[in-house]
PDB file of C-alpha atoms in Angstrom:
ATOM      1  CA  UNK A  13       0.000   0.000   0.000  1.00 90.00           C
ATOM      2  CA  UNK A  14       1.438   3.345  -1.083  1.00 92.00           C
ATOM      3  CA  UNK A  15       1.245   6.052   1.585  1.00 95.00           C
ATOM      4  CA  UNK A  16       2.564   9.595   1.205  1.00 96.00           C
ATOM      5  CA  UNK A  17       2.623  12.079   4.075  1.00 97.00           C
ATOM      6  CA  UNK A  18       3.771  15.668   3.677  1.00 98.00           C
ATOM      7  CA  UNK A  19       5.171  17.947   6.368  1.00 98.00           C
ATOM      8  CA  UNK A  20       7.080  21.200   6.709  1.00 98.00           C
ATOM      9  CA  UNK A  21       4.497  23.777   5.703  1.00 97.00           C
ATOM     10  CA  UNK A  22       3.978  27.008   7.609  1.00 97.00           C
ATOM     11  CA  UNK A  23       3.326  30.748   7.540  1.00 98.00           C
ATOM     12  CA  UNK A  24       6.282  32.890   6.493  1.00 98.00           C
ATOM     13  CA  UNK A  25       6.969  36.379   5.113  1.00 98.00           C
ATOM     14  CA  UNK A  26       7.839  36.902   1.459  1.00 98.00           C
ATOM     15  CA  UNK A  27      11.471  36.171   0.666  1.00 98.00           C
ATOM     16  CA  UNK A  28      11.673  33.341   3.199  1.00 97.00           C
ATOM     17  CA  UNK A  29      12.551  29.702   2.649  1.00 98.00           C
ATOM     18  CA  UNK A  30      10.847  26.448   3.623  1.00 98.00           C
ATOM     19  CA  UNK A  31      11.656  22.788   3.174  1.00 98.00           C
ATOM     20  CA  UNK A  32       8.761  20.432   2.565  1.00 98.00           C
ATOM     21  CA  UNK A  33       9.162  16.710   3.193  1.00 98.00           C
ATOM     22  CA  UNK A  34       7.175  13.742   1.955  1.00 97.00           C
ATOM     23  CA  UNK A  35       7.555  10.457   3.810  1.00 96.00           C
ATOM     24  CA  UNK A  36       7.088   7.568   1.381  1.00 95.00           C
ATOM     25  CA  UNK A  37       6.027   4.029   2.220  1.00 91.00           C
ATOM     26  CA  UNK A  38       4.872   1.119   0.087  1.00 86.00           C
ATOM     27  CA  UNK A  39       7.682   1.228  -2.486  1.00 84.00           C
ATOM     28  CA  UNK A  40      11.385   2.052  -2.744  1.00 79.00           C
ATOM     29  CA  UNK A  41      12.626   5.334  -4.199  1.00 78.00           C
ATOM     30  CA  UNK A  42      15.740   3.732  -5.678  1.00 76.00           C
ATOM     31  CA  UNK A  43      15.840   2.866  -9.363  1.00 70.00           C
ATOM     32  CA  UNK A  44      14.548  -0.558 -10.258  1.00 71.00           C
ATOM     33  CA  UNK A  45      14.146  -1.421 -13.962  1.00 65.00           C
ATOM     34  CA  UNK A  46      11.037  -3.457 -13.155  1.00 66.00           C
ATOM     35  CA  UNK A  47       9.355  -0.992 -10.824  1.00 70.00           C
ATOM     36  CA  UNK A  48      10.356   2.652 -10.906  1.00 87.00           C
ATOM     37  CA  UNK A  49       8.383   5.564  -9.529  1.00 91.00           C
ATOM     38  CA  UNK A  50       8.150   9.156 -10.632  1.00 94.00           C
ATOM     39  CA  UNK A  51       7.666  11.534  -7.685  1.00 95.00           C
ATOM     40  CA  UNK A  52       6.150  14.987  -7.885  1.00 97.00           C
ATOM     41  CA  UNK A  53       5.099  18.069  -5.945  1.00 98.00           C
ATOM     42  CA  UNK A  54       1.910  19.930  -6.744  1.00 98.00           C
ATOM     43  CA  UNK A  55       0.568  23.311  -5.648  1.00 98.00           C
ATOM     44  CA  UNK A  56      -3.063  24.274  -5.214  1.00 98.00           C
ATOM     45  CA  UNK A  57      -3.606  27.990  -4.681  1.00 97.00           C
ATOM     46  CA  UNK A  58      -6.844  29.129  -2.991  1.00 95.00           C
ATOM     47  CA  UNK A  59      -9.743  28.837  -5.428  1.00 96.00           C
ATOM     48  CA  UNK A  60      -7.591  27.319  -8.172  1.00 97.00           C
ATOM     49  CA  UNK A  61      -6.901  23.862  -9.519  1.00 96.00           C
ATOM     50  CA  UNK A  62      -3.887  21.812  -8.535  1.00 97.00           C
ATOM     51  CA  UNK A  63      -0.793  22.337 -10.713  1.00 97.00           C
ATOM     52  CA  UNK A  64       2.459  20.463 -11.068  1.00 97.00           C
ATOM     53  CA  UNK A  65       5.481  22.224  -9.563  1.00 97.00           C
ATOM     54  CA  UNK A  66       8.357  19.758  -9.848  1.00 98.00           C
ATOM     55  CA  UNK A  67       9.073  16.105 -10.496  1.00 97.00           C
ATOM     56  CA  UNK A  68      11.909  13.719  -9.724  1.00 95.00           C
ATOM     57  CA  UNK A  69      12.625  10.473 -11.536  1.00 92.00           C
ATOM     58  CA  UNK A  70      14.405   7.526  -9.968  1.00 88.00           C
ATOM     59  CA  UNK A  71      17.134   7.949 -12.613  1.00 88.00           C
ATOM     60  CA  UNK A  72      17.914  11.444 -11.326  1.00 89.00           C
ATOM     61  CA  UNK A  73      15.966  13.479 -13.851  1.00 93.00           C
ATOM     62  CA  UNK A  74      14.084  16.541 -12.592  1.00 96.00           C
ATOM     63  CA  UNK A  75      11.575  18.887 -14.162  1.00 97.00           C
ATOM     64  CA  UNK A  76      10.153  22.202 -12.922  1.00 98.00           C
ATOM     65  CA  UNK A  77       7.276  24.492 -13.730  1.00 97.00           C
ATOM     66  CA  UNK A  78       8.437  27.808 -15.182  1.00 97.00           C
ATOM     67  CA  UNK A  79       7.043  29.770 -12.216  1.00 94.00           C
ATOM     68  CA  UNK A  80       9.344  28.035  -9.727  1.00 96.00           C
ATOM     69  CA  UNK A  81      12.454  27.257 -11.769  1.00 96.00           C
ATOM     70  CA  UNK A  82      15.495  28.679 -10.000  1.00 96.00           C
ATOM     71  CA  UNK A  83      13.618  29.104  -6.692  1.00 97.00           C
ATOM     72  CA  UNK A  84      12.437  25.573  -5.835  1.00 98.00           C
ATOM     73  CA  UNK A  85      14.527  22.399  -5.761  1.00 98.00           C
ATOM     74  CA  UNK A  86      13.204  18.850  -5.656  1.00 98.00           C
ATOM     75  CA  UNK A  87      15.341  16.093  -4.207  1.00 96.00           C
ATOM     76  CA  UNK A  88      15.016  12.656  -2.690  1.00 93.00           C
ATOM     77  CA  UNK A  89      16.808  10.716   0.042  1.00 91.00           C
ATOM     78  CA  UNK A  90      16.437   7.085  -0.916  1.00 87.00           C
ATOM     79  CA  UNK A  91      17.768   5.776   2.400  1.00 89.00           C
ATOM     80  CA  UNK A  92      15.263   7.861   4.365  1.00 92.00           C
ATOM     81  CA  UNK A  93      12.412   7.112   1.926  1.00 93.00           C
ATOM     82  CA  UNK A  94      11.752  10.837   1.736  1.00 95.00           C
ATOM     83  CA  UNK A  95      11.090  13.340  -1.038  1.00 96.00           C
ATOM     84  CA  UNK A  96      11.887  17.013  -0.452  1.00 98.00           C
ATOM     85  CA  UNK A  97      10.979  20.348  -1.956  1.00 98.00           C
ATOM     86  CA  UNK A  98      13.197  23.283  -1.027  1.00 98.00           C
ATOM     87  CA  UNK A  99      11.284  26.543  -1.482  1.00 98.00           C
ATOM     88  CA  UNK A 100      13.440  29.694  -1.645  1.00 98.00           C
ATOM     89  CA  UNK A 101      12.549  33.346  -2.156  1.00 97.00           C
ATOM     90  CA  UNK A 102       8.893  32.637  -1.467  1.00 98.00           C
ATOM     91  CA  UNK A 103       6.259  34.940  -2.940  1.00 97.00           C
ATOM     92  CA  UNK A 104       2.636  35.565  -1.858  1.00 97.00           C
ATOM     93  CA  UNK A 105       1.470  33.721  -4.990  1.00 96.00           C
ATOM     94  CA  UNK A 106       3.211  30.575  -3.682  1.00 97.00           C
ATOM     95  CA  UNK A 107       0.535  30.406  -0.980  1.00 98.00           C
ATOM     96  CA  UNK A 108      -1.577  27.261  -1.022  1.00 98.00           C
ATOM     97  CA  UNK A 109      -1.547  23.600  -0.267  1.00 98.00           C
ATOM     98  CA  UNK A 110       1.390  21.499  -1.472  1.00 98.00           C
ATOM     99  CA  UNK A 111       0.865  17.855  -2.317  1.00 98.00           C
ATOM    100  CA  UNK A 112       3.315  15.024  -2.797  1.00 97.00           C
ATOM    101  CA  UNK A 113       2.423  12.539  -5.534  1.00 97.00           C
ATOM    102  CA  UNK A 114       3.723   9.334  -7.069  1.00 96.00           C
ATOM    103  CA  UNK A 115       3.128   7.253 -10.155  1.00 94.00           C
ATOM    104  CA  UNK A 116       4.818   4.119 -11.420  1.00 92.00           C
ATOM    105  CA  UNK A 117       6.442   5.156 -14.707  1.00 90.00           C
ATOM    106  CA  UNK A 118       9.929   5.695 -16.124  1.00 86.00           C
ATOM    107  CA  UNK A 119       9.521   8.995 -17.965  1.00 90.00           C
ATOM    108  CA  UNK A 120       9.013  11.573 -15.277  1.00 93.00           C
ATOM    109  CA  UNK A 121       7.583  15.065 -15.550  1.00 95.00           C
ATOM    110  CA  UNK A 122       5.454  17.374 -13.408  1.00 96.00           C
ATOM    111  CA  UNK A 123       3.057  17.336 -16.379  1.00 94.00           C
ATOM    112  CA  UNK A 124       2.397  13.592 -16.008  1.00 90.00           C
ATOM    113  CA  UNK A 125      -0.807  12.278 -14.472  1.00 93.00           C
ATOM    114  CA  UNK A 126      -0.086  10.949 -10.962  1.00 96.00           C
ATOM    115  CA  UNK A 127      -1.828   8.115  -9.181  1.00 95.00           C
ATOM    116  CA  UNK A 128      -0.989   8.374  -5.470  1.00 96.00           C
ATOM    117  CA  UNK A 129      -1.424  11.516  -3.379  1.00 97.00           C
ATOM    118  CA  UNK A 130      -0.666  12.716   0.115  1.00 98.00           C
ATOM    119  CA  UNK A 131      -3.099  14.844   2.161  1.00 98.00           C
ATOM    120  CA  UNK A 132      -1.030  18.000   1.613  1.00 98.00           C
ATOM    121  CA  UNK A 133       0.713  20.619   3.729  1.00 98.00           C
ATOM    122  CA  UNK A 134      -0.260  24.306   3.865  1.00 98.00           C
ATOM    123  CA  UNK A 135       2.140  27.103   2.950  1.00 98.00           C
ATOM    124  CA  UNK A 136       1.121  30.719   3.539  1.00 98.00           C
ATOM    125  CA  UNK A 137       3.362  33.558   2.361  1.00 98.00           C
ATOM    126  CA  UNK A 138       2.581  37.074   3.559  1.00 97.00           C
ATOM    127  CA  UNK A 139       3.622  40.205   1.690  1.00 94.00           C
TER     128      UNK A 139
END
């Protein structure tokens, strides 16, 4: 059973940094040619639909949405079974709920459809 649990959200002023974590259980993050998972982070702003922010493939590939490229960094610690999203230079428009997601596939992009979702963690950025 795949379970994803996010943590690390909070309320911060603009320009601050946060690190979001996603604890992963039910599969390994390491590359396996027979079972490899693409991991992603999604952002849902108030009143808007959920959008892909970043993705990390088991082979080390990463993709980012244009709005966060250069400010956010996705990474994974395979030994700790944890996915991270480092958020730097936060802006008020980054406010919303952040979700961790996973899907079993080799080609990995934040534009992919994802199958498994965590409950999310709230980030609020004040101006």
